[in-house]
Every structure is written in structure tokens, then in C-alpha cells.
GROMACS .gro file of C-alpha atoms in nm:
model
  489
    1UNK     CA    1  -2.675  -0.138   3.430
    2UNK     CA    2  -2.561  -0.205   3.786
    3UNK     CA    3  -2.351  -0.514   3.842
    4UNK     CA    4  -2.348  -0.732   4.149
    5UNK     CA    5  -1.997  -0.873   4.172
    6UNK     CA    6  -2.007  -1.222   4.321
    7UNK     CA    7  -1.725  -1.470   4.284
    8UNK     CA    8  -1.803  -1.842   4.322
    9UNK     CA    9  -1.637  -1.821   4.664
   10UNK     CA   10  -1.864  -1.538   4.774
   11UNK     CA   11  -2.167  -1.735   4.655
   12UNK     CA   12  -2.067  -2.022   4.881
   13UNK     CA   13  -2.015  -1.797   5.182
   14UNK     CA   14  -2.318  -1.572   5.120
   15UNK     CA   15  -2.687  -1.629   5.185
   16UNK     CA   16  -2.763  -1.660   4.816
   17UNK     CA   17  -2.913  -2.004   4.761
   18UNK     CA   18  -2.979  -2.185   4.434
   19UNK     CA   19  -3.189  -2.498   4.480
   20UNK     CA   20  -3.084  -2.822   4.311
   21UNK     CA   21  -2.761  -2.674   4.177
   22UNK     CA   22  -2.421  -2.812   4.277
   23UNK     CA   23  -2.184  -2.559   4.422
   24UNK     CA   24  -1.876  -2.494   4.217
   25UNK     CA   25  -1.514  -2.477   4.328
   26UNK     CA   26  -1.379  -2.125   4.353
   27UNK     CA   27  -1.231  -1.987   4.035
   28UNK     CA   28  -0.879  -1.854   4.056
   29UNK     CA   29  -0.914  -1.477   4.018
   30UNK     CA   30  -0.568  -1.469   3.866
   31UNK     CA   31  -0.704  -1.654   3.563
   32UNK     CA   32  -0.879  -1.339   3.446
   33UNK     CA   33  -0.727  -1.203   3.125
   34UNK     CA   34  -0.483  -0.922   3.193
   35UNK     CA   35  -0.577  -0.610   3.008
   36UNK     CA   36  -0.433  -0.296   2.867
   37UNK     CA   37  -0.723  -0.098   3.011
   38UNK     CA   38  -0.897  -0.096   3.346
   39UNK     CA   39  -1.235  -0.106   3.173
   40UNK     CA   40  -1.154  -0.435   3.001
   41UNK     CA   41  -1.028  -0.588   3.325
   42UNK     CA   42  -1.338  -0.475   3.510
   43UNK     CA   43  -1.557  -0.629   3.240
   44UNK     CA   44  -1.384  -0.961   3.292
   45UNK     CA   45  -1.438  -0.948   3.667
   46UNK     CA   46  -1.809  -0.868   3.659
   47UNK     CA   47  -1.874  -1.104   3.371
   48UNK     CA   48  -1.951  -1.403   3.595
   49UNK     CA   49  -2.311  -1.439   3.496
   50UNK     CA   50  -2.434  -1.770   3.361
   51UNK     CA   51  -2.484  -2.129   3.465
   52UNK     CA   52  -2.179  -2.347   3.514
   53UNK     CA   53  -2.205  -2.683   3.342
   54UNK     CA   54  -1.954  -2.943   3.236
   55UNK     CA   55  -1.784  -2.895   2.900
   56UNK     CA   56  -1.922  -3.114   2.622
   57UNK     CA   57  -1.738  -3.443   2.599
   58UNK     CA   58  -1.550  -3.398   2.277
   59UNK     CA   59  -1.241  -3.607   2.238
   60UNK     CA   60  -1.175  -3.482   1.886
   61UNK     CA   61  -1.111  -3.139   2.034
   62UNK     CA   62  -0.799  -3.257   2.212
   63UNK     CA   63  -0.465  -3.150   2.067
   64UNK     CA   64  -0.354  -3.511   2.044
   65UNK     CA   65  -0.630  -3.591   1.792
   66UNK     CA   66  -0.576  -3.279   1.588
   67UNK     CA   67  -0.354  -3.204   1.294
   68UNK     CA   68  -0.272  -2.874   1.459
   69UNK     CA   69   0.007  -2.906   1.711
   70UNK     CA   70   0.238  -2.662   1.875
   71UNK     CA   71   0.312  -2.478   2.195
   72UNK     CA   72   0.264  -2.121   2.299
   73UNK     CA   73   0.585  -2.091   2.487
   74UNK     CA   74   0.408  -1.928   2.779
   75UNK     CA   75   0.383  -2.120   3.107
   76UNK     CA   76   0.079  -1.930   3.227
   77UNK     CA   77  -0.112  -2.001   2.907
   78UNK     CA   78  -0.034  -2.371   2.935
   79UNK     CA   79  -0.150  -2.384   3.295
   80UNK     CA   80  -0.488  -2.217   3.244
   81UNK     CA   81  -0.718  -2.510   3.166
   82UNK     CA   82  -1.046  -2.387   3.315
   83UNK     CA   83  -1.300  -2.285   3.052
   84UNK     CA   84  -1.500  -2.039   3.260
   85UNK     CA   85  -1.630  -1.839   2.964
   86UNK     CA   86  -1.915  -1.982   2.758
   87UNK     CA   87  -1.869  -1.797   2.432
   88UNK     CA   88  -1.615  -1.566   2.272
   89UNK     CA   89  -1.670  -1.386   1.943
   90UNK     CA   90  -1.381  -1.316   1.706
   91UNK     CA   91  -1.362  -0.973   1.542
   92UNK     CA   92  -1.645  -0.805   1.349
   93UNK     CA   93  -1.701  -0.539   1.616
   94UNK     CA   94  -1.840  -0.224   1.463
   95UNK     CA   95  -2.069   0.069   1.530
   96UNK     CA   96  -2.380   0.079   1.314
   97UNK     CA   97  -2.501   0.426   1.220
   98UNK     CA   98  -2.868   0.378   1.136
   99UNK     CA   99  -3.014   0.655   0.920
  100UNK     CA  100  -3.330   0.707   0.719
  101UNK     CA  101  -3.239   0.833   0.372
  102UNK     CA  102  -3.447   0.936   0.071
  103UNK     CA  103  -3.270   0.677  -0.143
  104UNK     CA  104  -3.011   0.403  -0.099
  105UNK     CA  105  -2.647   0.472  -0.197
  106UNK     CA  106  -2.549   0.422  -0.562
  107UNK     CA  107  -2.386   0.090  -0.662
  108UNK     CA  108  -2.075   0.219  -0.849
  109UNK     CA  109  -1.790   0.222  -0.597
  110UNK     CA  110  -1.660   0.579  -0.666
  111UNK     CA  111  -2.007   0.728  -0.623
  112UNK     CA  112  -2.073   0.506  -0.324
  113UNK     CA  113  -1.747   0.619  -0.162
  114UNK     CA  114  -1.836   0.985  -0.217
  115UNK     CA  115  -2.178   0.917  -0.064
  116UNK     CA  116  -2.021   0.760   0.247
  117UNK     CA  117  -1.765   1.039   0.279
  118UNK     CA  118  -2.044   1.295   0.281
  119UNK     CA  119  -2.217   1.103   0.562
  120UNK     CA  120  -1.890   1.078   0.757
  121UNK     CA  121  -1.803   1.448   0.731
  122UNK     CA  122  -1.956   1.512   1.073
  123UNK     CA  123  -2.053   1.258   1.342
  124UNK     CA  124  -2.431   1.197   1.342
  125UNK     CA  125  -2.626   1.235   1.662
  126UNK     CA  126  -2.561   0.957   1.912
  127UNK     CA  127  -2.925   0.851   1.902
  128UNK     CA  128  -2.850   0.692   1.563
  129UNK     CA  129  -2.557   0.484   1.689
  130UNK     CA  130  -2.588   0.115   1.768
  131UNK     CA  131  -2.350  -0.169   1.846
  132UNK     CA  132  -2.328  -0.392   1.540
  133UNK     CA  133  -2.159  -0.697   1.392
  134UNK     CA  134  -2.065  -0.963   1.643
  135UNK     CA  135  -2.196  -0.743   1.924
  136UNK     CA  136  -2.539  -0.879   1.827
  137UNK     CA  137  -2.434  -1.236   1.903
  138UNK     CA  138  -2.256  -1.141   2.224
  139UNK     CA  139  -2.547  -0.934   2.357
  140UNK     CA  140  -2.806  -1.202   2.274
  141UNK     CA  141  -2.589  -1.467   2.440
  142UNK     CA  142  -2.532  -1.256   2.753
  143UNK     CA  143  -2.908  -1.203   2.784
  144UNK     CA  144  -2.947  -1.582   2.783
  145UNK     CA  145  -2.720  -1.600   3.085
  146UNK     CA  146  -2.406  -1.707   2.899
  147UNK     CA  147  -2.073  -1.560   3.001
  148UNK     CA  148  -1.932  -1.378   2.702
  149UNK     CA  149  -1.620  -1.208   2.573
  150UNK     CA  150  -1.590  -1.004   2.257
  151UNK     CA  151  -1.244  -1.024   2.099
  152UNK     CA  152  -1.168  -0.739   1.862
  153UNK     CA  153  -1.016  -0.398   1.802
  154UNK     CA  154  -1.171  -0.057   1.862
  155UNK     CA  155  -1.008   0.279   1.820
  156UNK     CA  156  -0.927   0.545   2.076
  157UNK     CA  157  -1.215   0.775   1.974
  158UNK     CA  158  -1.579   0.840   2.054
  159UNK     CA  159  -1.703   0.537   1.861
  160UNK     CA  160  -1.462   0.302   2.035
  161UNK     CA  161  -1.566   0.435   2.376
  162UNK     CA  162  -1.932   0.395   2.283
  163UNK     CA  163  -1.882   0.034   2.179
  164UNK     CA  164  -1.693  -0.058   2.496
  165UNK     CA  165  -1.960   0.110   2.710
  166UNK     CA  166  -2.236  -0.090   2.542
  167UNK     CA  167  -2.051  -0.417   2.597
  168UNK     CA  168  -1.982  -0.317   2.956
  169UNK     CA  169  -2.349  -0.239   3.019
  170UNK     CA  170  -2.449  -0.580   2.884
  171UNK     CA  171  -2.197  -0.759   3.108
  172UNK     CA  172  -1.971  -0.864   2.820
  173UNK     CA  173  -1.594  -0.869   2.863
  174UNK     CA  174  -1.395  -0.697   2.588
  175UNK     CA  175  -1.055  -0.830   2.484
  176UNK     CA  176  -0.841  -0.593   2.277
  177UNK     CA  177  -0.653  -0.773   1.999
  178UNK     CA  178  -0.352  -0.544   2.019
  179UNK     CA  179  -0.095  -0.585   2.298
  180UNK     CA  180   0.042  -0.231   2.280
  181UNK     CA  181  -0.243   0.013   2.230
  182UNK     CA  182  -0.009   0.311   2.268
  183UNK     CA  183   0.167   0.203   1.950
  184UNK     CA  184  -0.154   0.221   1.746
  185UNK     CA  185  -0.310   0.537   1.888
  186UNK     CA  186  -0.295   0.698   1.550
  187UNK     CA  187  -0.539   0.940   1.393
  188UNK     CA  188  -0.522   0.748   1.066
  189UNK     CA  189  -0.837   0.573   0.956
  190UNK     CA  190  -0.677   0.228   0.957
  191UNK     CA  191  -0.665   0.221   1.337
  192UNK     CA  192  -1.009   0.364   1.408
  193UNK     CA  193  -1.325   0.178   1.506
  194UNK     CA  194  -1.502   0.034   1.205
  195UNK     CA  195  -1.827   0.210   1.122
  196UNK     CA  196  -2.108   0.058   0.921
  197UNK     CA  197  -2.370   0.291   0.777
  198UNK     CA  198  -2.708   0.117   0.785
  199UNK     CA  199  -2.929   0.313   0.550
  200UNK     CA  200  -3.306   0.270   0.529
  201UNK     CA  201  -3.510   0.414   0.243
  202UNK     CA  202  -3.883   0.507   0.255
  203UNK     CA  203  -3.972   0.151   0.142
  204UNK     CA  204  -3.779   0.009   0.444
  205UNK     CA  205  -3.511  -0.143   0.222
  206UNK     CA  206  -3.164  -0.161   0.376
  207UNK     CA  207  -2.832  -0.055   0.232
  208UNK     CA  208  -2.496  -0.107   0.404
  209UNK     CA  209  -2.179   0.091   0.358
  210UNK     CA  210  -1.841   0.085   0.537
  211UNK     CA  211  -1.481   0.167   0.456
  212UNK     CA  212  -1.414  -0.207   0.420
  213UNK     CA  213  -1.615  -0.195   0.096
  214UNK     CA  214  -1.354   0.021  -0.077
  215UNK     CA  215  -1.032  -0.166  -0.007
  216UNK     CA  216  -0.884  -0.492  -0.126
  217UNK     CA  217  -0.726  -0.532   0.217
  218UNK     CA  218  -0.913  -0.604   0.544
  219UNK     CA  219  -0.974  -0.297   0.758
  220UNK     CA  220  -0.727  -0.420   1.023
  221UNK     CA  221  -0.483  -0.599   0.795
  222UNK     CA  222  -0.201  -0.470   1.017
  223UNK     CA  223  -0.309  -0.712   1.294
  224UNK     CA  224  -0.104  -1.019   1.205
  225UNK     CA  225  -0.053  -1.229   1.517
  226UNK     CA  226  -0.263  -1.362   1.803
  227UNK     CA  227  -0.171  -1.165   2.112
  228UNK     CA  228  -0.129  -1.331   2.449
  229UNK     CA  229  -0.464  -1.190   2.564
  230UNK     CA  230  -0.642  -1.324   2.256
  231UNK     CA  231  -0.492  -1.669   2.307
  232UNK     CA  232  -0.595  -1.671   2.670
  233UNK     CA  233  -0.949  -1.559   2.583
  234UNK     CA  234  -0.983  -1.840   2.328
  235UNK     CA  235  -0.839  -2.097   2.568
  236UNK     CA  236  -1.073  -1.999   2.851
  237UNK     CA  237  -1.383  -2.014   2.628
  238UNK     CA  238  -1.599  -2.315   2.554
  239UNK     CA  239  -1.700  -2.174   2.214
  240UNK     CA  240  -1.530  -1.942   1.967
  241UNK     CA  241  -1.772  -1.787   1.715
  242UNK     CA  242  -1.638  -1.680   1.375
  243UNK     CA  243  -1.843  -1.533   1.094
  244UNK     CA  244  -1.779  -1.441   0.732
  245UNK     CA  245  -1.788  -1.068   0.799
  246UNK     CA  246  -1.475  -1.110   1.009
  247UNK     CA  247  -1.284  -1.123   0.681
  248UNK     CA  248  -1.376  -0.756   0.624
  249UNK     CA  249  -1.159  -0.669   0.925
  250UNK     CA  250  -0.905  -0.946   0.969
  251UNK     CA  251  -0.665  -1.119   0.733
  252UNK     CA  252  -0.733  -1.482   0.634
  253UNK     CA  253  -0.404  -1.575   0.799
  254UNK     CA  254  -0.508  -1.423   1.132
  255UNK     CA  255  -0.847  -1.597   1.126
  256UNK     CA  256  -0.681  -1.925   1.036
  257UNK     CA  257  -0.439  -1.884   1.328
  258UNK     CA  258  -0.734  -1.835   1.565
  259UNK     CA  259  -0.903  -2.147   1.426
  260UNK     CA  260  -0.588  -2.356   1.467
  261UNK     CA  261  -0.533  -2.232   1.821
  262UNK     CA  262  -0.895  -2.300   1.921
  263UNK     CA  263  -0.864  -2.657   1.794
  264UNK     CA  264  -0.533  -2.698   1.979
  265UNK     CA  265  -0.676  -2.591   2.315
  266UNK     CA  266  -1.007  -2.778   2.287
  267UNK     CA  267  -1.236  -2.480   2.223
  268UNK     CA  268  -1.534  -2.562   2.004
  269UNK     CA  269  -1.566  -2.346   1.692
  270UNK     CA  270  -1.892  -2.211   1.548
  271UNK     CA  271  -1.872  -2.076   1.193
  272UNK     CA  272  -2.143  -1.878   1.015
  273UNK     CA  273  -2.014  -1.783   0.669
  274UNK     CA  274  -2.316  -1.561   0.597
  275UNK     CA  275  -2.348  -1.390   0.259
  276UNK     CA  276  -1.967  -1.360   0.248
  277UNK     CA  277  -1.932  -1.734   0.201
  278UNK     CA  278  -1.995  -1.725  -0.171
  279UNK     CA  279  -1.751  -1.439  -0.239
  280UNK     CA  280  -1.487  -1.602  -0.016
  281UNK     CA  281  -1.520  -1.927  -0.212
  282UNK     CA  282  -1.423  -1.731  -0.524
  283UNK     CA  283  -1.183  -1.493  -0.351
  284UNK     CA  284  -0.807  -1.486  -0.315
  285UNK     CA  285  -0.619  -1.815  -0.261
  286UNK     CA  286  -0.569  -1.715   0.104
  287UNK     CA  287  -0.943  -1.652   0.149
  288UNK     CA  288  -1.034  -1.982  -0.014
  289UNK     CA  289  -0.791  -2.173   0.207
  290UNK     CA  290  -0.922  -2.007   0.524
  291UNK     CA  291  -1.286  -2.069   0.422
  292UNK     CA  292  -1.222  -2.435   0.344
  293UNK     CA  293  -1.042  -2.485   0.675
  294UNK     CA  294  -1.326  -2.322   0.868
  295UNK     CA  295  -1.581  -2.541   0.691
  296UNK     CA  296  -1.367  -2.847   0.761
  297UNK     CA  297  -1.250  -2.783   1.117
  298UNK     CA  298  -1.548  -2.610   1.282
  299UNK     CA  299  -1.761  -2.808   1.526
  300UNK     CA  300  -2.083  -2.631   1.426
  301UNK     CA  301  -2.170  -2.474   1.091
  302UNK     CA  302  -2.465  -2.234   1.060
  303UNK     CA  303  -2.596  -2.128   0.720
  304UNK     CA  304  -2.914  -2.025   0.544
  305UNK     CA  305  -3.051  -2.267   0.285
  306UNK     CA  306  -2.928  -2.035   0.007
  307UNK     CA  307  -2.579  -2.018   0.160
  308UNK     CA  308  -2.566  -2.397   0.195
  309UNK     CA  309  -2.664  -2.437  -0.169
  310UNK     CA  310  -2.404  -2.184  -0.286
  311UNK     CA  311  -2.127  -2.376  -0.108
  312UNK     CA  312  -2.236  -2.728  -0.206
  313UNK     CA  313  -2.439  -2.690  -0.526
  314UNK     CA  314  -2.718  -2.892  -0.359
  315UNK     CA  315  -3.065  -2.737  -0.339
  316UNK     CA  316  -3.212  -2.972  -0.078
  317UNK     CA  317  -3.104  -2.819   0.258
  318UNK     CA  318  -3.087  -3.155   0.439
  319UNK     CA  319  -2.873  -3.312   0.169
  320UNK     CA  320  -2.657  -2.998   0.157
  321UNK     CA  321  -2.608  -3.027   0.533
  322UNK     CA  322  -2.506  -3.391   0.499
  323UNK     CA  323  -2.258  -3.298   0.228
  324UNK     CA  324  -2.098  -3.036   0.455
  325UNK     CA  325  -2.076  -3.299   0.731
  326UNK     CA  326  -1.897  -3.537   0.495
  327UNK     CA  327  -1.650  -3.269   0.391
  328UNK     CA  328  -1.567  -3.178   0.749
  329UNK     CA  329  -1.320  -3.358   0.970
  330UNK     CA  330  -1.451  -3.223   1.303
  331UNK     CA  331  -1.800  -3.105   1.214
  332UNK     CA  332  -2.070  -3.238   1.445
  333UNK     CA  333  -2.369  -3.013   1.371
  334UNK     CA  334  -2.474  -2.841   1.050
  335UNK     CA  335  -2.764  -2.604   1.111
  336UNK     CA  336  -2.966  -2.473   0.818
  337UNK     CA  337  -3.173  -2.160   0.879
  338UNK     CA  338  -3.495  -2.183   0.678
  339UNK     CA  339  -3.630  -1.832   0.738
  340UNK     CA  340  -4.002  -1.822   0.809
  341UNK     CA  341  -4.023  -2.203   0.788
  342UNK     CA  342  -3.792  -2.272   1.083
  343UNK     CA  343  -3.458  -2.451   1.110
  344UNK     CA  344  -3.288  -2.785   1.056
  345UNK     CA  345  -3.006  -2.951   1.249
  346UNK     CA  346  -2.817  -3.225   1.063
  347UNK     CA  347  -2.584  -3.473   1.230
  348UNK     CA  348  -2.438  -3.808   1.125
  349UNK     CA  349  -2.696  -3.989   1.340
  350UNK     CA  350  -3.009  -3.799   1.239
  351UNK     CA  351  -3.184  -3.479   1.139
  352UNK     CA  352  -3.406  -3.256   1.355
  353UNK     CA  353  -3.652  -3.001   1.216
  354UNK     CA  354  -3.837  -2.729   1.410
  355UNK     CA  355  -4.094  -2.487   1.268
  356UNK     CA  356  -4.068  -2.116   1.340
  357UNK     CA  357  -4.296  -1.914   1.566
  358UNK     CA  358  -4.571  -1.693   1.433
  359UNK     CA  359  -4.471  -1.332   1.499
  360UNK     CA  360  -4.515  -0.992   1.342
  361UNK     CA  361  -4.181  -0.922   1.175
  362UNK     CA  362  -4.055  -0.566   1.215
  363UNK     CA  363  -3.686  -0.600   1.124
  364UNK     CA  364  -3.477  -0.907   1.042
  365UNK     CA  365  -3.138  -0.741   1.111
  366UNK     CA  366  -2.963  -0.935   1.387
  367UNK     CA  367  -3.197  -1.237   1.374
  368UNK     CA  368  -2.925  -1.471   1.248
  369UNK     CA  369  -2.677  -1.347   1.510
  370UNK     CA  370  -2.934  -1.399   1.786
  371UNK     CA  371  -3.007  -1.747   1.652
  372UNK     CA  372  -2.636  -1.834   1.676
  373UNK     CA  373  -2.629  -1.720   2.040
  374UNK     CA  374  -2.923  -1.945   2.126
  375UNK     CA  375  -2.765  -2.244   1.950
  376UNK     CA  376  -2.458  -2.182   2.167
  377UNK     CA  377  -2.688  -2.188   2.472
  378UNK     CA  378  -2.817  -2.533   2.376
  379UNK     CA  379  -2.469  -2.657   2.288
  380UNK     CA  380  -2.311  -2.545   2.616
  381UNK     CA  381  -2.596  -2.692   2.821
  382UNK     CA  382  -2.594  -3.019   2.624
  383UNK     CA  383  -2.962  -2.987   2.539
  384UNK     CA  384  -3.131  -3.227   2.294
  385UNK     CA  385  -3.112  -3.107   1.936
  386UNK     CA  386  -3.485  -3.042   1.897
  387UNK     CA  387  -3.484  -2.839   2.220
  388UNK     CA  388  -3.191  -2.631   2.091
  389UNK     CA  389  -3.374  -2.551   1.767
  390UNK     CA  390  -3.694  -2.458   1.952
  391UNK     CA  391  -3.506  -2.208   2.170
  392UNK     CA  392  -3.299  -2.072   1.881
  393UNK     CA  393  -3.610  -2.016   1.669
  394UNK     CA  394  -3.771  -1.829   1.959
  395UNK     CA  395  -3.470  -1.603   2.016
  396UNK     CA  396  -3.439  -1.526   1.646
  397UNK     CA  397  -3.811  -1.451   1.622
  398UNK     CA  398  -3.800  -1.227   1.930
  399UNK     CA  399  -3.527  -1.019   1.763
  400UNK     CA  400  -3.738  -0.990   1.446
  401UNK     CA  401  -4.016  -0.834   1.652
  402UNK     CA  402  -3.795  -0.533   1.734
  403UNK     CA  403  -3.634  -0.261   1.527
  404UNK     CA  404  -3.263  -0.295   1.460
  405UNK     CA  405  -2.997  -0.504   1.628
  406UNK     CA  406  -2.736  -0.431   1.897
  407UNK     CA  407  -2.917  -0.343   2.217
  408UNK     CA  408  -3.245  -0.416   2.039
  409UNK     CA  409  -3.186  -0.791   2.001
  410UNK     CA  410  -3.403  -1.041   2.183
  411UNK     CA  411  -3.443  -1.033   2.557
  412UNK     CA  412  -3.475  -1.353   2.756
  413UNK     CA  413  -3.821  -1.247   2.871
  414UNK     CA  414  -3.950  -1.204   2.516
  415UNK     CA  415  -3.809  -1.543   2.408
  416UNK     CA  416  -3.976  -1.714   2.706
  417UNK     CA  417  -4.307  -1.544   2.619
  418UNK     CA  418  -4.292  -1.683   2.264
  419UNK     CA  419  -4.221  -2.034   2.388
  420UNK     CA  420  -4.501  -2.016   2.643
  421UNK     CA  421  -4.744  -1.900   2.373
  422UNK     CA  422  -4.632  -2.196   2.160
  423UNK     CA  423  -4.777  -2.053   1.840
  424UNK     CA  424  -4.579  -2.254   1.586
  425UNK     CA  425  -4.585  -2.175   1.216
  426UNK     CA  426  -4.659  -2.537   1.127
  427UNK     CA  427  -4.648  -2.666   0.771
  428UNK     CA  428  -4.643  -3.043   0.797
  429UNK     CA  429  -4.666  -3.089   0.422
  430UNK     CA  430  -4.353  -2.879   0.366
  431UNK     CA  431  -4.152  -3.077   0.620
  432UNK     CA  432  -4.281  -3.417   0.506
  433UNK     CA  433  -4.207  -3.339   0.142
  434UNK     CA  434  -3.859  -3.224   0.237
  435UNK     CA  435  -3.796  -3.537   0.442
  436UNK     CA  436  -3.929  -3.764   0.167
  437UNK     CA  437  -3.679  -3.613  -0.076
  438UNK     CA  438  -3.400  -3.673   0.176
  439UNK     CA  439  -3.498  -4.031   0.257
  440UNK     CA  440  -3.219  -4.245   0.396
  441UNK     CA  441  -3.187  -4.502   0.671
  442UNK     CA  442  -3.164  -4.225   0.928
  443UNK     CA  443  -3.399  -4.095   1.192
  444UNK     CA  444  -3.582  -3.766   1.135
  445UNK     CA  445  -3.725  -3.574   1.430
  446UNK     CA  446  -3.999  -3.319   1.366
  447UNK     CA  447  -4.132  -3.079   1.629
  448UNK     CA  448  -4.509  -3.032   1.607
  449UNK     CA  449  -4.802  -2.917   1.818
  450UNK     CA  450  -5.028  -3.174   1.655
  451UNK     CA  451  -5.068  -3.526   1.785
  452UNK     CA  452  -5.103  -3.784   1.511
  453UNK     CA  453  -5.017  -4.141   1.434
  454UNK     CA  454  -4.698  -4.195   1.236
  455UNK     CA  455  -4.650  -4.504   1.022
  456UNK     CA  456  -4.300  -4.410   0.903
  457UNK     CA  457  -4.054  -4.577   1.139
  458UNK     CA  458  -3.786  -4.321   1.046
  459UNK     CA  459  -3.998  -4.021   1.146
  460UNK     CA  460  -4.010  -3.928   1.512
  461UNK     CA  461  -4.273  -3.660   1.577
  462UNK     CA  462  -4.209  -3.479   1.906
  463UNK     CA  463  -4.497  -3.292   2.063
  464UNK     CA  464  -4.421  -2.932   2.155
  465UNK     CA  465  -4.623  -2.984   2.474
  466UNK     CA  466  -4.382  -3.261   2.572
  467UNK     CA  467  -4.068  -3.047   2.558
  468UNK     CA  468  -4.231  -2.720   2.666
  469UNK     CA  469  -4.171  -2.771   3.043
  470UNK     CA  470  -3.802  -2.843   2.991
  471UNK     CA  471  -3.756  -2.542   2.761
  472UNK     CA  472  -3.918  -2.299   3.000
  473UNK     CA  473  -3.748  -2.438   3.311
  474UNK     CA  474  -3.404  -2.409   3.147
  475UNK     CA  475  -3.470  -2.052   3.039
  476UNK     CA  476  -3.630  -1.952   3.369
  477UNK     CA  477  -3.319  -2.079   3.545
  478UNK     CA  478  -3.107  -1.867   3.312
  479UNK     CA  479  -3.331  -1.570   3.393
  480UNK     CA  480  -3.276  -1.632   3.765
  481UNK     CA  481  -2.902  -1.614   3.724
  482UNK     CA  482  -2.911  -1.300   3.510
  483UNK     CA  483  -3.124  -1.130   3.776
  484UNK     CA  484  -2.882  -1.231   4.051
  485UNK     CA  485  -2.570  -1.118   3.870
  486UNK     CA  486  -2.698  -0.815   3.683
  487UNK     CA  487  -3.004  -0.600   3.755
  488UNK     CA  488  -3.155  -0.379   3.488
  489UNK     CA  489  -3.112  -0.008   3.549
   0.00000   0.00000   0.00000
């Protein structure tokens, strides 16, 4: 991918014209995160794609309203107040090795370890490598025109170079967690890039295997403190995304430190516990504390209906979402992913429901990560809740139409095509039954293609045709910016 490097100042002085968009003040180039490698610094410089909007008004994000107080003791960190990055992901950077196998690995850990060791004895052909983990979220977000940084650790070997090259090609800045890379350039496994073996049997069932499965300690348990670069990356970002798989790499204490710092500097936190949520809730005391703090202090929670039930004991996804809101002290949105049915967004003021799109599903790997990226798009651009769900469902569905994640996640073009087609997987009876069981004096908004009379004063049916122009115009504008700042090779 070839990058066109344009600073805000060069946009003002050039012939590039964007109608109806206010020009922005020049960004101080010295605010770019210093790096231990020229590649990382270059990523930060070219990663100026996206649409600049005001940060969400969120007074509870200010340090004065938080229980987390403290200072960094670094004048430059205190002076950098501009949030010129839309989204940063924390940890969970890995290389997926996707292989077809005659049968999935055995369940007993000793046999499973021997199975993985046999796979690892020689590096598989590069055609089977793919960026995995939080790379999925970062890539999907970058393709929506958001400016992204991936915070994590990769080793000084072929897999680490591959991962950084992929992020570079997608216009994503990489922030190394370790200040002194020379001190950790060790051949020992603990310092190497995390690999995840994604194994597919003849029946297209998936099995996953990594070295994190065979240790009681996180893969990078030796990373104990937030480096200056990590702090600066969090401070300059509007959103910090954390997921449950991050606990495979990072200690609960490290993740909790990142959460506290994000709250202190007014960065919104997205947390997707994923399948790890249940095991964390029954894990070590440190894991339980970190999980509870993330559920309490995050601005946006994203879970499947099964995950919400496992954490609350409530089967009704809307009521489970309301329970998570009540437990939180900063939580504003709880989003429940309903699979083929669609998605739900629960707030204190109301609940929005949007059906999914009808697509031919090829592979669901990466769909949830792509969905998170699209929710971040709506959050950053202060879009109405029902609009955010409609876009997130489209991006998740577009990823499901491809094979695998990483560079195979949704493109902006494919998401726009799905929205323009407007083929919703409507099931009014399902949604009405669900809403009836969640009845309270609260407004429910339901997205639908059908036009019908509604007698229930609490139910607000929004026509897809009504919001369609706004959805497509917002995404087409994002497409314009991605074309200006980064052309496909």
C-alpha cells in the first residue's frame, strides 16, 4: 500500500478540497509518539487518515470525577491534550497460522502441547500466516477511516516483522510496549511474538492452540509497567479497546493500570470480555478484580447474549444489559451481539434493536472484532444509536462473507454494498416478544424495513429507508478520506 503523507497544514495549503468540512488547526508534529524503531515512527506519521470530529462530551471521563487520581511525573505527557487518534487497541497482537488438518488437536493438555510442538518444529509457508487477535479490530477500524494504533509486543523474528508489516500496510501505527527492546532481544520463547494455530478440520470446525494455553502465567507476564510510549498512546486516543484475550498475554495488574490511566486522561474504554469472561470471573483473585473493574469502569461493554448471561445470570439479553449498566459506575452503552438476529444497544434512557443483514456466511472468525470497530466508528462520530448498530451489523456481516480474519476482515466498500442492498433479516415477532418480556417505562427503538402503525407508545419503529441516506453519506465520506490518504496497491 502506498501512503500519501499529508499533514493538516499541508491540506490547508494544498489544492485538496473537502466540501462542507471545517478545516482543522495544524497538529503539532512533535506530539507523535517517539519510538524505538523507525518503522513505528513512520507508521505514526502516515497514520493521519480519518475524519476529525469533536470528542464526545463526557464529563465523567475527567480525572476530577474519577476515583483514579495521580500524575505521571512527565511534563510532556501532561501537556499533550490533543486526542488525534480515534482508537487504540491494547495487547492481543498475534500471528494466526491457519492450517487444514485431518483432525482437531486432542483436548488433554500434554497431548495438545505435543501436537503444537510438532506444528512449530518448522515455520509453515507464509501463505498460511495471518494477522490475528486485536489486529482484526484495528484493521477493520482503519478501513472505516478511523486513525488507529495497536499497542502491544512483538518479537525480533520473522513473525514480529510480518505483523508490523501488515499493520504498516493497513496504515495502523504500532506502539511497542517495551521501552528498551535491546534488553529483551532474547531467543527465549517468552519474548517472541505470540503465535496462534488456527486449525480447520474437514468439517470446517475450528480449533485454536497457542503457548498461552499451557502456562498459568500470561505470555508476557514480564511486562509489568506502562511505558511512556504506552501512556502517550492511550492519552492521545479517543478510545482504548480491551478484550478478554488480552489476559492471555498481559498480567491483570498491567491491564488494570491501563484502565486506570485511560480513565485518568479522559480516554473512553471499550471492553469485550469474549469467551474469556466466564473463566476470568472464576479465575485468580487478581483476574476477578481486573474483570470487575473493567465491567464497572468501561464506557462501552460489548458481549454476546451468552456472555451477558454468564456474567449476570439473566437470560433476557435486554435485562442482562440493564443489570450490567446498574453495576457500572461509568458505563454508558451495553451492546449485546445476538448473532444472526442482530444486535441490541442498552442505555439508561432506552434500548435500540437492529436486525442483521441477510448474507451467505463463510467464516465467522473476526466478525465480533469487526463489529467492535464499527461501534467505535459510530461512537467517535456521535451517531444515533440505531445508526451505529446498523453500520456495525453491516461490517460484521461483511467479514462473515469472507474466509478468515486479519487482512480478510470487512472492507468499507463491502459494508456500504450491504447497507445499500438493505436486505434485513427481519423477525418482528422475535423482537416484539423480547421487548414485551423487558417491558418498563422506557423507550424501545426497533429498526425495520416495514412501515406499520404502532399502538405501543414505548415502541419507536424506525424505517430503514429513513436512516439509509445518512448511513451511506457518512460511510461514503469515510471512503473519500481513505482514498485521499491511502491508495490501494
